[in-house]
């Protein structure tokens, strides 16, 4: 039986890149999206086709759910239960940037509330639901002496520690999100569930499209030791390493996928 992975915000960008890498490994997938059904269908079809080229047969099912909404989170987990009956990997990837980049002296509460709801509350409580189900599955696996090594991965950002004064709401949300991993790692270790944070740097997606020229220039000037944009595939490969259980004695870890952005240099 294939392992099953649920990836939030997998219709586009980094989530799509993660889905494609997991498809190569032969994971069944739930491709969650907010509104872009066509992109989600495309991702699912591309995952199935890519898996076939790797001689794997997978299923990839799309499901619309706004992760900031409690009822949608419940439906997303129920859908995964109904379709696959198991969950081996939750990837908390869905997230949004502020609609307008505004100076912290001017930015309003509406954008702040939106970012906290989608980027923090959504993954925090989706993880709670997934973790409870994983614990049940762990107990069943133990009773039947079958192998089951579930994992949880959260996609945060270098904005968890790098101050951008024109999108403080995003930075505050990502800093808060970074606490999710140590909390759940500490709580779930006794059940054999490892929890990781992946902290991407500047990745080429729709989210960074509007600031492409700015980042082209900064990267060209040496902002990152590895002098290129990151890709969704770069992040996907890090998630794939976790899915393959290549870090079995590590939990609560932050994995930087940022071309070395986090290094202090003199
Ligand atoms: P993106 O290209 O804008 O894609 C966002 C994805 O999230 C889409 O699949 C979107 O679905 C989904 N989504 C948005 N709001 C949602 C909601 N309320 N419920 C469920 N799904 C929702 O963004 P990205 O660049 O791939 O970013 C993915 C994650 O990586 C985010 O958490 C972001 O903060 C983080 N990140 C990005 C970068 C970067 O440089 N790009 C760097 C560091 C961290 P629809 O297609 O239906 O709209």
XYZ file of N, CA and C and ligand atoms in Angstrom:
846
model
N 0.845 -1.205 0.000
C 0.000 0.000 0.000
C 0.885 1.263 0.000
N 0.532 2.234 -0.854
C 1.318 3.480 -0.901
C 1.161 4.276 0.387
N 2.182 5.061 0.697
C 2.031 6.051 1.758
C 1.139 7.175 1.231
N 0.470 7.883 2.154
C -0.409 8.983 1.736
C 0.080 10.301 2.330
N 0.141 11.317 1.481
C 0.577 12.644 1.925
C -0.504 13.664 1.619
N -0.711 14.554 2.565
C -1.641 15.677 2.388
C -0.812 16.951 2.344
N -0.928 17.685 1.240
C -0.154 18.926 1.082
C -1.132 20.079 0.936
N -1.075 21.035 1.846
C -1.955 22.184 1.709
C -1.348 23.154 0.691
N -2.233 23.811 -0.055
C -1.763 24.766 -1.070
C -0.861 24.128 -2.096
N -1.329 23.011 -2.678
C -0.471 22.269 -3.611
C -0.839 22.522 -5.072
N -1.760 23.445 -5.305
C -2.150 23.726 -6.691
C -1.042 24.443 -7.459
N -0.276 25.261 -6.732
C 0.733 26.095 -7.404
C 2.007 26.154 -6.552
N 3.051 26.717 -7.142
C 4.242 27.116 -6.408
C 4.934 26.007 -5.641
N 5.312 26.319 -4.418
C 6.108 25.390 -3.607
C 5.319 24.105 -3.319
N 4.041 24.244 -3.018
C 3.225 23.058 -2.727
C 3.178 22.103 -3.907
N 3.069 22.671 -5.098
C 3.087 21.840 -6.324
C 4.451 21.146 -6.464
N 5.518 21.877 -6.189
C 6.863 21.288 -6.269
C 7.022 20.137 -5.284
N 6.445 20.287 -4.109
C 6.500 19.214 -3.096
C 5.698 17.997 -3.592
N 4.507 18.272 -4.129
C 3.653 17.173 -4.621
C 4.389 16.371 -5.697
N 5.067 17.053 -6.599
C 5.769 16.360 -7.692
C 6.896 15.477 -7.151
N 7.638 15.982 -6.174
C 8.736 15.166 -5.617
C 8.190 13.959 -4.860
N 7.062 14.143 -4.156
C 6.477 13.009 -3.427
C 5.869 11.991 -4.393
N 5.379 12.481 -5.527
C 4.846 11.573 -6.550
C 5.956 10.646 -7.051
N 7.154 11.206 -7.225
C 8.291 10.389 -7.688
C 8.576 9.245 -6.722
N 8.314 9.495 -5.428
C 8.558 8.457 -4.415
C 7.446 7.415 -4.364
N 6.329 7.724 -5.042
C 5.223 6.770 -5.045
C 4.206 7.015 -3.935
N 4.110 8.257 -3.467
C 3.104 8.580 -2.440
C 1.765 8.901 -3.104
N 0.686 8.410 -2.515
C -0.640 8.913 -2.878
C -0.758 10.319 -2.311
N -1.525 11.185 -3.014
C -1.507 12.602 -2.632
C -2.903 13.194 -2.507
N -3.075 14.037 -1.497
C -4.214 14.951 -1.466
C -3.659 16.329 -1.793
N -4.133 16.859 -2.920
C -3.696 18.175 -3.403
C -4.745 19.195 -2.970
N -4.470 19.871 -1.881
C -5.416 20.886 -1.386
C -5.191 22.210 -2.120
N -6.272 22.971 -2.274
C -6.170 24.299 -2.881
C -7.265 25.175 -2.293
N -7.155 26.497 -2.531
C -8.154 27.425 -1.990
C -9.237 27.725 -3.021
N -8.850 28.093 -4.247
C -9.856 28.479 -5.242
C -9.493 28.100 -6.673
N -8.236 27.782 -6.908
C -7.755 27.597 -8.275
C -7.863 26.126 -8.698
N -9.105 25.717 -9.041
C -9.358 24.292 -9.308
C -8.557 23.773 -10.496
N -8.433 24.610 -11.522
C -7.707 24.140 -12.725
C -6.248 23.838 -12.413
N -5.632 24.716 -11.627
C -4.226 24.489 -11.269
C -4.100 23.217 -10.426
N -5.070 23.001 -9.537
C -5.019 21.788 -8.700
C -5.153 20.539 -9.564
N -6.080 20.587 -10.534
C -6.260 19.432 -11.439
C -4.982 19.175 -12.234
N -4.351 20.247 -12.673
C -3.116 20.119 -13.454
C -2.019 19.466 -12.605
N -1.898 19.950 -11.353
C -0.883 19.369 -10.461
C -1.133 17.879 -10.258
N -2.394 17.528 -9.999
C -2.716 16.114 -9.753
C -2.376 15.272 -10.982
N -2.767 15.755 -12.160
C -2.494 15.000 -13.397
C -0.982 14.885 -13.624
N -0.255 15.971 -13.392
C 1.202 15.945 -13.599
C 1.884 14.981 -12.614
N 1.358 14.929 -11.387
C 1.937 14.014 -10.382
C 1.755 12.558 -10.809
N 0.545 12.238 -11.281
C 0.271 10.853 -11.699
C 1.175 10.478 -12.872
N 1.317 11.405 -13.820
C 2.149 11.132 -15.007
C 3.623 10.982 -14.614
N 4.082 11.854 -13.718
C 5.497 11.794 -13.301
C 5.788 10.487 -12.552
N 4.834 10.091 -11.704
C 5.020 8.833 -10.963
C 5.153 7.666 -11.941
N 4.345 7.718 -12.993
C 4.396 6.624 -13.991
C 5.776 6.527 -14.625
N 6.396 7.677 -14.890
C 7.738 7.644 -15.494
C 8.749 7.034 -14.528
N 8.420 7.055 -13.229
C 9.290 6.425 -12.218
C 8.794 5.013 -11.881
N 7.930 4.483 -12.721
C 7.356 3.133 -12.535
C 6.593 2.991 -11.220
N 5.926 4.083 -10.816
C 5.091 4.034 -9.603
C 3.651 4.308 -10.021
N 2.745 3.666 -9.310
C 1.330 3.923 -9.582
C 0.755 4.628 -8.358
N 0.337 5.856 -8.560
C -0.200 6.615 -7.420
C -1.583 7.160 -7.757
N -2.259 7.608 -6.700
C -3.485 8.396 -6.879
C -3.200 9.800 -6.372
N -3.778 10.782 -7.034
C -3.667 12.174 -6.571
C -5.050 12.781 -6.654
N -5.603 13.130 -5.509
C -6.967 13.661 -5.443
C -6.928 15.118 -5.006
N -7.723 15.951 -5.661
C -7.742 17.365 -5.281
C -8.868 17.618 -4.277
N -8.661 18.604 -3.411
C -9.728 18.955 -2.470
C -9.637 20.432 -2.105
N -10.758 21.133 -2.330
C -10.816 22.559 -1.988
C -11.079 22.712 -0.493
N -10.263 23.479 0.178
C -10.495 23.784 1.594
C -9.706 25.039 1.929
N -10.374 25.952 2.604
C -9.687 27.152 3.101
C -9.162 26.804 4.490
N -7.848 26.685 4.622
C -7.301 26.167 5.882
C -7.517 27.110 7.066
N -7.943 28.336 6.783
C -8.211 29.239 7.910
C -9.567 28.923 8.552
N -10.370 28.071 7.898
C -11.720 27.768 8.407
C -11.760 26.395 9.072
N -12.285 26.386 10.278
C -12.337 25.165 11.067
C -13.079 24.043 10.334
N -14.262 24.365 9.776
C -15.058 23.312 9.120
C -14.333 22.781 7.887
N -13.622 23.648 7.185
C -12.873 23.196 5.994
C -11.721 22.270 6.400
N -11.070 22.591 7.510
C -9.960 21.731 7.967
C -10.489 20.332 8.289
N -11.652 20.301 8.963
C -12.232 18.996 9.304
C -12.581 18.210 8.047
N -13.167 18.927 7.062
C -13.548 18.242 5.811
C -12.315 17.718 5.078
N -11.235 18.467 5.150
C -9.993 18.054 4.470
C -9.453 16.745 5.059
N -9.487 16.648 6.370
C -9.023 15.413 7.023
C -10.000 14.269 6.744
N -11.296 14.570 6.802
C -12.301 13.530 6.517
C -12.150 13.014 5.090
N -11.879 13.925 4.165
C -11.682 13.525 2.765
C -10.481 12.575 2.656
N -9.401 12.922 3.347
C -8.185 12.089 3.292
C -8.477 10.707 3.872
N -9.238 10.686 4.968
C -9.623 9.396 5.579
C -10.427 8.567 4.586
N -11.430 9.220 3.969
C -12.330 8.496 3.067
C -11.579 7.980 1.839
N -10.672 8.786 1.307
C -9.986 8.410 0.059
C -8.867 7.398 0.283
N -8.083 7.619 1.340
C -6.860 6.818 1.490
C -6.815 5.995 2.777
N -7.619 6.379 3.754
C -7.661 5.605 5.000
C -6.400 5.701 5.838
N -5.468 6.532 5.428
C -4.220 6.686 6.197
C -3.594 8.040 5.882
N -2.722 8.494 6.783
C -1.965 9.723 6.539
C -0.548 9.504 7.083
N 0.416 9.504 6.170
C 1.819 9.307 6.536
C 2.570 10.621 6.642
N 2.091 11.626 5.917
C 2.806 12.906 5.895
C 1.822 14.053 5.716
N 1.865 14.978 6.667
C 1.132 16.242 6.502
C 2.156 17.308 6.154
N 1.912 18.041 5.077
C 2.770 19.177 4.739
C 1.938 20.449 4.842
N 2.224 21.242 5.867
C 1.588 22.549 6.037
C 2.330 23.544 5.159
N 1.831 23.710 3.945
C 2.527 24.599 3.011
C 1.737 25.864 2.703
N 0.401 25.755 2.631
C -0.405 26.894 2.185
C -0.096 28.133 3.021
N 0.035 29.239 2.340
C 0.294 30.497 3.040
C 0.120 31.637 2.066
N -0.091 32.812 2.610
C -0.295 33.986 1.752
C 0.582 35.143 2.213
N 0.878 36.008 1.259
C 1.585 37.259 1.540
C 0.539 38.361 1.685
N 0.886 39.490 2.270
C -0.089 40.585 2.309
C -0.446 41.029 0.896
N -1.720 41.426 0.697
C -2.128 41.852 -0.643
C -1.374 43.104 -1.057
N -1.092 43.962 -0.088
C -0.320 45.182 -0.363
C 0.822 45.226 0.651
N 2.021 45.475 0.154
C 3.146 45.652 1.083
C 3.055 47.067 1.646
N 2.841 47.177 2.952
C 2.668 48.503 3.556
C 3.622 48.654 4.736
N 4.147 49.839 4.900
C 5.061 50.148 6.007
C 4.386 49.813 7.348
N 5.140 49.255 8.294
C 4.519 48.862 9.576
C 3.913 50.051 10.325
N 4.320 51.261 9.991
C 3.708 52.409 10.656
C 2.322 52.725 10.093
N 2.002 52.107 8.954
C 0.722 52.395 8.296
C -0.177 51.155 8.180
N 0.405 49.963 8.144
C -0.360 48.746 7.803
C -1.512 48.507 8.770
N -2.622 47.966 8.226
C -3.846 47.836 9.018
C -4.060 46.452 9.614
N -5.100 46.365 10.431
C -5.398 45.124 11.156
C -6.005 44.046 10.269
N -6.696 44.484 9.192
C -7.384 43.494 8.342
C -6.376 42.517 7.741
N -5.290 43.065 7.203
C -4.260 42.215 6.593
C -3.609 41.345 7.671
N -3.362 41.923 8.830
C -2.755 41.180 9.943
C -3.630 39.973 10.310
N -4.928 40.226 10.483
C -5.845 39.142 10.868
C -5.893 38.054 9.800
N -5.889 38.474 8.535
C -5.929 37.498 7.424
C -4.686 36.606 7.456
N -3.540 37.215 7.639
C -2.296 36.434 7.621
C -2.184 35.510 8.830
N -2.630 35.991 9.981
C -2.585 35.123 11.164
C -3.540 33.943 10.967
N -4.718 34.216 10.399
C -5.711 33.139 10.216
C -5.196 32.067 9.245
N -4.638 32.490 8.131
C -4.217 31.505 7.108
C -2.836 30.920 7.434
N -1.905 31.765 7.833
C -0.509 31.307 7.973
C -0.189 30.698 9.338
N -1.029 30.975 10.339
C -0.734 30.450 11.685
C -1.871 29.553 12.204
N -3.056 30.134 12.319
C -4.158 29.356 12.905
C -4.471 28.118 12.069
N -4.475 28.270 10.750
C -4.774 27.147 9.852
C -3.856 25.965 10.106
N -2.530 26.142 9.908
C -1.627 24.997 10.127
C -1.600 24.492 11.567
N -1.763 25.394 12.531
C -1.717 24.990 13.946
C -2.829 23.985 14.253
N -4.042 24.323 13.807
C -5.164 23.438 14.125
C -5.315 22.286 13.137
N -4.830 22.461 11.921
C -4.829 21.307 11.002
C -3.858 20.246 11.533
N -2.744 20.706 12.063
C -1.770 19.771 12.647
C -2.390 19.039 13.834
N -3.170 19.745 14.627
C -3.831 19.101 15.775
C -4.730 17.954 15.292
N -5.532 18.230 14.273
C -6.428 17.193 13.741
C -5.633 16.014 13.178
N -4.633 16.339 12.375
C -3.828 15.286 11.734
C -3.092 14.469 12.792
N -2.548 15.156 13.798
C -1.759 14.471 14.832
C -2.625 13.473 15.604
N -3.855 13.881 15.934
C -4.740 12.962 16.673
C -5.017 11.706 15.854
N -5.237 11.904 14.566
C -5.494 10.751 13.686
C -4.227 9.893 13.555
N -3.079 10.541 13.425
C -1.820 9.786 13.327
C -1.579 8.954 14.591
N -1.904 9.526 15.742
C -1.718 8.783 17.006
C -2.579 7.509 16.993
N -3.829 7.645 16.519
C -4.701 6.457 16.405
C -4.071 5.421 15.479
N -3.557 5.915 14.353
C -2.951 4.987 13.376
C -1.702 4.318 13.961
N -0.948 5.076 14.776
C 0.245 4.505 15.426
C -0.165 3.337 16.319
N -1.259 3.532 17.063
C -1.713 2.476 17.978
C -2.118 1.236 17.193
N -2.841 1.434 16.081
C -3.250 0.286 15.243
C -2.026 -0.422 14.679
N -1.053 0.371 14.223
C 0.141 -0.214 13.598
C 0.914 -1.043 14.615
N 0.990 -0.513 15.836
C 1.713 -1.235 16.890
C 1.019 -2.564 17.199
N -0.313 -2.484 17.300
C -1.086 -3.691 17.625
C -0.927 -4.757 16.545
N -0.782 -4.305 15.300
C -0.689 -5.295 14.206
C 0.749 -5.479 13.714
N 1.705 -4.908 14.465
C 3.140 -5.036 14.148
C 3.458 -4.640 12.703
N 2.803 -3.562 12.247
C 3.122 -3.053 10.903
C 3.907 -1.745 11.025
N 4.695 -1.477 9.991
C 5.542 -0.278 9.985
C 4.696 0.964 9.681
N 4.782 1.980 10.530
C 4.077 3.247 10.271
C 4.882 4.353 10.929
N 5.484 5.249 10.105
C 6.362 6.294 10.635
C 5.879 7.656 10.135
N 4.787 8.168 10.692
C 4.219 9.415 10.181
C 5.082 10.637 10.507
N 4.918 11.654 9.685
C 5.712 12.874 9.852
C 4.875 14.103 9.536
N 5.313 15.219 10.108
C 4.640 16.501 9.853
C 5.710 17.515 9.453
N 5.469 18.217 8.367
C 6.418 19.230 7.887
C 5.670 20.553 7.730
N 6.274 21.614 8.209
C 5.674 22.938 8.051
C 6.625 23.837 7.261
N 6.074 24.510 6.275
C 6.863 25.412 5.443
C 6.739 26.822 6.032
N 7.813 27.297 6.613
C 7.762 28.656 7.183
C 8.416 29.614 6.189
N 9.437 30.341 6.610
C 10.100 31.300 5.706
C 11.272 31.922 6.440
N 12.239 32.442 5.679
C 13.292 33.247 6.307
C 12.687 34.479 6.989
N 11.446 34.811 6.603
C 10.768 35.951 7.247
C 10.431 35.665 8.705
N 10.633 34.429 9.162
C 10.457 34.123 10.584
C 11.488 34.874 11.430
N 12.637 35.261 10.807
C 13.659 35.996 11.559
C 14.200 37.241 10.836
N 13.977 37.334 9.518
C 14.496 38.498 8.777
C 13.418 39.586 8.733
N 13.741 40.768 9.215
C 12.745 41.844 9.319
C 12.548 42.546 7.978
N 11.331 42.472 7.446
C 10.954 43.271 6.266
C 9.922 44.271 6.760
N 10.299 45.530 6.860
C 9.413 46.504 7.511
C 8.201 46.868 6.666
N 8.182 46.383 5.405
C 7.006 46.663 4.567
C 6.053 45.459 4.506
N 6.277 44.455 5.334
C 5.319 43.340 5.462
C 5.496 42.685 6.832
N 5.328 43.537 7.840
C 5.495 43.076 9.218
C 4.520 41.980 9.583
N 3.293 42.074 9.034
C 2.284 41.049 9.339
C 2.767 39.665 8.897
N 3.388 39.604 7.728
C 3.908 38.321 7.217
C 5.031 37.809 8.124
N 5.940 38.703 8.516
C 7.069 38.291 9.377
C 6.568 37.784 10.733
N 5.636 38.516 11.323
C 5.098 38.113 12.633
C 4.393 36.763 12.519
N 3.635 36.580 11.430
C 2.927 35.307 11.241
C 3.925 34.158 11.081
N 4.986 34.363 10.297
C 5.947 33.276 10.067
C 6.764 32.996 11.343
N 7.049 34.030 12.119
C 7.752 33.816 13.392
C 6.880 32.982 14.331
N 5.595 33.290 14.370
C 4.675 32.511 15.215
C 4.581 31.078 14.709
N 4.511 30.926 13.403
C 4.403 29.585 12.810
C 5.607 28.719 13.180
N 6.764 29.357 13.331
C 7.982 28.611 13.655
C 7.905 27.912 15.011
N 7.011 28.352 15.875
C 6.868 27.704 17.187
C 6.082 26.405 17.082
N 5.347 26.256 15.976
C 4.533 25.032 15.815
C 5.403 23.777 15.877
N 6.557 23.834 15.223
C 7.381 22.620 15.092
C 7.957 22.144 16.432
N 8.622 23.009 17.223
C 9.078 22.501 18.522
C 7.942 22.012 19.419
N 6.797 22.689 19.355
C 5.672 22.261 20.196
C 5.211 20.858 19.834
N 4.899 20.669 18.547
C 4.385 19.361 18.149
C 5.480 18.293 18.179
N 6.722 18.689 17.914
C 7.817 17.702 17.981
C 7.930 17.157 19.402
N 7.875 18.052 20.376
C 7.995 17.633 21.778
C 6.802 16.763 22.201
N 5.628 17.121 21.714
C 4.413 16.418 22.135
C 4.249 15.053 21.462
N 4.732 14.937 20.229
C 4.421 13.739 19.439
C 5.548 12.711 19.385
N 6.713 13.058 19.939
C 7.859 12.131 19.852
C 7.533 10.778 20.481
N 6.812 10.790 21.583
C 6.508 9.517 22.266
C 5.675 8.579 21.395
N 5.013 9.149 20.397
C 4.212 8.316 19.486
C 4.993 7.922 18.232
N 6.226 8.401 18.135
C 7.030 8.072 16.945
C 6.730 8.965 15.757
N 6.186 10.155 16.042
C 5.866 11.091 14.942
C 6.914 12.208 14.943
N 7.705 12.285 13.880
C 8.718 13.338 13.778
C 8.143 14.577 13.087
N 8.612 15.737 13.546
C 8.043 17.011 13.087
C 9.180 17.935 12.663
N 9.039 18.556 11.499
C 10.121 19.370 10.934
C 9.591 20.704 10.408
N 10.473 21.692 10.427
C 10.185 22.975 9.767
C 11.139 23.124 8.601
N 10.598 23.468 7.449
C 11.453 23.829 6.317
C 11.313 25.328 6.110
N 12.459 25.987 6.052
C 12.473 27.455 6.014
C 13.037 27.910 4.662
N 12.146 28.123 3.680
C 12.644 28.528 2.361
C 13.098 29.984 2.346
N 14.025 30.240 1.421
C 14.451 31.622 1.179
C 13.646 32.202 0.038
N 14.311 32.752 -0.946
C 13.607 33.401 -2.056
C 13.377 32.359 -3.155
N 12.105 32.017 -3.327
C 11.727 30.934 -4.236
C 10.866 31.513 -5.369
N 11.147 31.088 -6.588
C 10.418 31.619 -7.750
C 9.016 31.004 -7.830
N 8.002 31.773 -7.435
C 6.597 31.338 -7.513
C 5.739 32.568 -7.818
N 4.432 32.359 -7.891
C 3.529 33.503 -8.087
C 3.684 34.523 -6.959
N 3.980 34.015 -5.740
C 4.061 34.911 -4.585
C 5.167 35.960 -4.750
N 6.281 35.537 -5.346
C 7.419 36.455 -5.489
C 7.442 37.143 -6.862
N 6.452 36.791 -7.726
C 6.378 37.405 -9.060
C 6.415 38.931 -9.022
N 5.615 39.563 -8.165
C 5.576 41.029 -8.156
C 6.894 41.695 -7.707
N 7.775 40.944 -7.058
C 9.035 41.556 -6.583
C 10.256 40.924 -7.286
N 9.999 40.404 -8.477
C 11.065 39.680 -9.189
C 12.292 40.564 -9.445
N 12.043 41.767 -9.946
C 13.186 42.638 -10.305
C 14.013 42.998 -9.075
N 13.310 43.276 -7.982
C 14.009 43.633 -6.739
C 14.930 42.483 -6.301
N 14.382 41.252 -6.307
C 15.176 40.116 -5.846
C 16.237 39.700 -6.859
N 15.950 39.883 -8.159
C 16.985 39.621 -9.185
C 18.232 40.440 -8.838
N 17.994 41.699 -8.525
C 19.095 42.628 -8.249
C 19.828 42.204 -6.968
N 19.060 41.930 -5.911
C 19.677 41.568 -4.625
C 20.486 40.269 -4.730
N 19.934 39.299 -5.451
C 20.659 38.021 -5.619
C 21.922 38.267 -6.440
N 21.789 39.073 -7.470
C 22.948 39.412 -8.304
C 24.050 40.090 -7.498
N 23.638 40.864 -6.499
C 24.617 41.581 -5.659
C 25.187 40.703 -4.533
N 24.713 39.454 -4.440
C 25.313 38.539 -3.466
C 24.520 38.340 -2.180
N 23.214 38.633 -2.209
C 22.385 38.443 -1.009
C 22.492 37.011 -0.470
N 22.543 36.055 -1.386
C 22.645 34.644 -0.978
C 23.972 34.074 -1.465
N 24.673 33.315 -0.623
C 25.936 32.712 -1.071
C 25.753 31.874 -2.342
N 24.672 31.097 -2.398
C 24.357 30.374 -3.644
C 23.561 31.365 -4.492
N 24.211 31.839 -5.556
C 23.685 33.014 -6.260
C 22.629 32.662 -7.297
N 21.483 32.200 -6.836
C 20.360 31.961 -7.755
C 19.064 31.956 -6.965
N 17.946 32.065 -7.701
C 16.645 31.895 -7.083
C 16.483 30.432 -6.655
N 15.764 30.206 -5.578
C 15.370 28.849 -5.247
C 14.174 28.454 -6.101
N 13.936 27.159 -6.175
C 12.801 26.655 -6.963
C 11.895 25.805 -6.061
N 10.632 25.648 -6.469
C 9.755 24.737 -5.726
C 10.361 23.338 -5.603
N 11.110 22.932 -6.624
C 11.756 21.613 -6.604
C 12.782 21.521 -5.468
N 13.507 22.624 -5.218
C 14.483 22.624 -4.115
C 13.790 22.291 -2.794
N 12.624 22.913 -2.585
C 11.888 22.661 -1.337
C 11.311 21.243 -1.358
N 10.816 20.843 -2.523
C 10.247 19.496 -2.664
C 11.256 18.411 -2.323
N 12.503 18.616 -2.723
C 13.533 17.599 -2.447
C 13.786 17.465 -0.943
N 13.733 18.585 -0.222
C 13.917 18.529 1.238
C 12.765 17.758 1.889
N 11.547 18.013 1.409
C 10.386 17.276 1.955
C 10.508 15.789 1.614
N 10.988 15.507 0.398
C 11.132 14.099 -0.018
C 12.124 13.368 0.895
N 13.192 14.049 1.289
C 14.175 13.413 2.188
C 13.505 13.036 3.515
N 12.642 13.907 3.996
C 11.909 13.614 5.235
C 10.940 12.459 5.009
N 10.222 12.514 3.896
C 9.252 11.445 3.587
C 9.942 10.093 3.488
N 11.176 10.100 3.010
C 11.930 8.843 2.869
C 12.522 8.378 4.190
N 12.249 9.138 5.257
C 12.722 8.785 6.594
C 14.252 8.852 6.686
N 14.850 9.829 6.019
C 16.308 9.957 6.036
C 16.818 10.727 7.265
N 15.882 11.226 8.095
C 16.292 11.940 9.323
C 15.586 11.324 10.532
N 15.749 10.002 10.730
C 14.919 9.325 11.737
C 15.182 9.730 13.181
N 16.412 10.203 13.476
C 16.733 10.551 14.868
C 16.735 12.073 15.075
N 16.072 12.779 14.191
C 15.973 14.241 14.279
C 14.500 14.626 14.311
N 14.153 15.450 15.278
C 12.805 16.018 15.271
C 12.882 17.441 15.805
N 11.911 18.261 15.399
C 11.920 19.666 15.803
C 12.955 20.490 15.054
N 13.549 19.882 14.006
C 14.625 20.568 13.280
C 14.110 21.626 12.315
N 14.915 22.665 12.149
C 14.685 23.644 11.082
C 15.645 23.307 9.942
N 15.105 23.117 8.766
C 15.942 22.865 7.584
C 15.856 24.090 6.687
N 16.974 24.781 6.563
C 17.006 25.980 5.724
C 17.163 25.572 4.262
N 16.257 26.046 3.432
C 16.364 25.809 1.973
C 16.407 27.197 1.349
N 17.556 27.852 1.497
C 17.610 29.298 1.245
C 18.893 29.751 0.547
N 19.644 28.796 -0.029
C 20.880 29.185 -0.716
C 21.908 29.806 0.219
N 21.748 29.546 1.527
C 22.708 30.076 2.504
C 22.364 31.472 3.010
N 21.146 31.942 2.721
C 20.735 33.288 3.152
C 20.964 33.512 4.646
N 20.761 32.447 5.442
C 20.808 32.618 6.907
C 22.229 32.757 7.460
N 23.240 32.535 6.630
C 24.620 32.589 7.147
C 25.036 34.028 7.449
N 25.614 34.224 8.618
C 26.226 35.533 8.901
C 27.588 35.557 8.237
N 27.869 36.623 7.543
C 29.164 36.692 6.859
C 29.886 37.970 7.225
N 31.217 37.894 7.197
C 32.029 39.053 7.556
C 32.937 39.419 6.413
P 1.827 30.725 -4.065
O 2.555 30.455 -5.333
O 1.098 32.005 -3.906
O 0.819 29.502 -3.803
C 0.023 29.515 -2.655
C -0.730 28.203 -2.538
O -1.467 28.221 -1.310
C -1.740 27.980 -3.647
O -1.808 26.600 -3.886
C -3.044 28.481 -3.018
O -4.218 27.900 -3.587
C -2.855 28.035 -1.586
N -3.647 28.781 -0.601
C -3.666 30.115 -0.398
N -4.502 30.413 0.617
C -5.023 29.243 1.047
C -5.981 28.881 2.032
N -6.570 29.812 2.802
N -6.299 27.577 2.190
C -5.725 26.621 1.409
N -4.808 26.904 0.459
C -4.488 28.199 0.271
O 2.810 30.652 -2.820
P 4.239 29.925 -2.644
O 5.285 30.908 -2.964
O 4.225 28.610 -3.309
O 4.251 29.750 -1.056
C 3.939 28.515 -0.421
C 4.367 28.608 1.032
O 5.769 28.855 1.102
C 3.696 29.747 1.806
O 3.459 29.344 3.122
C 4.751 30.847 1.775
O 4.613 31.737 2.846
C 6.015 30.022 1.870
N 7.226 30.669 1.382
C 7.316 31.138 0.115
C 8.506 31.728 -0.297
C 8.713 32.259 -1.691
O 9.746 32.920 -1.924
N 7.847 31.993 -2.635
C 9.576 31.850 0.590
C 9.447 31.359 1.876
C 8.271 30.766 2.263
P -4.929 28.525 -4.917
O -4.069 28.133 -6.092
O -6.265 27.880 -4.961
O -4.976 30.009 -4.738
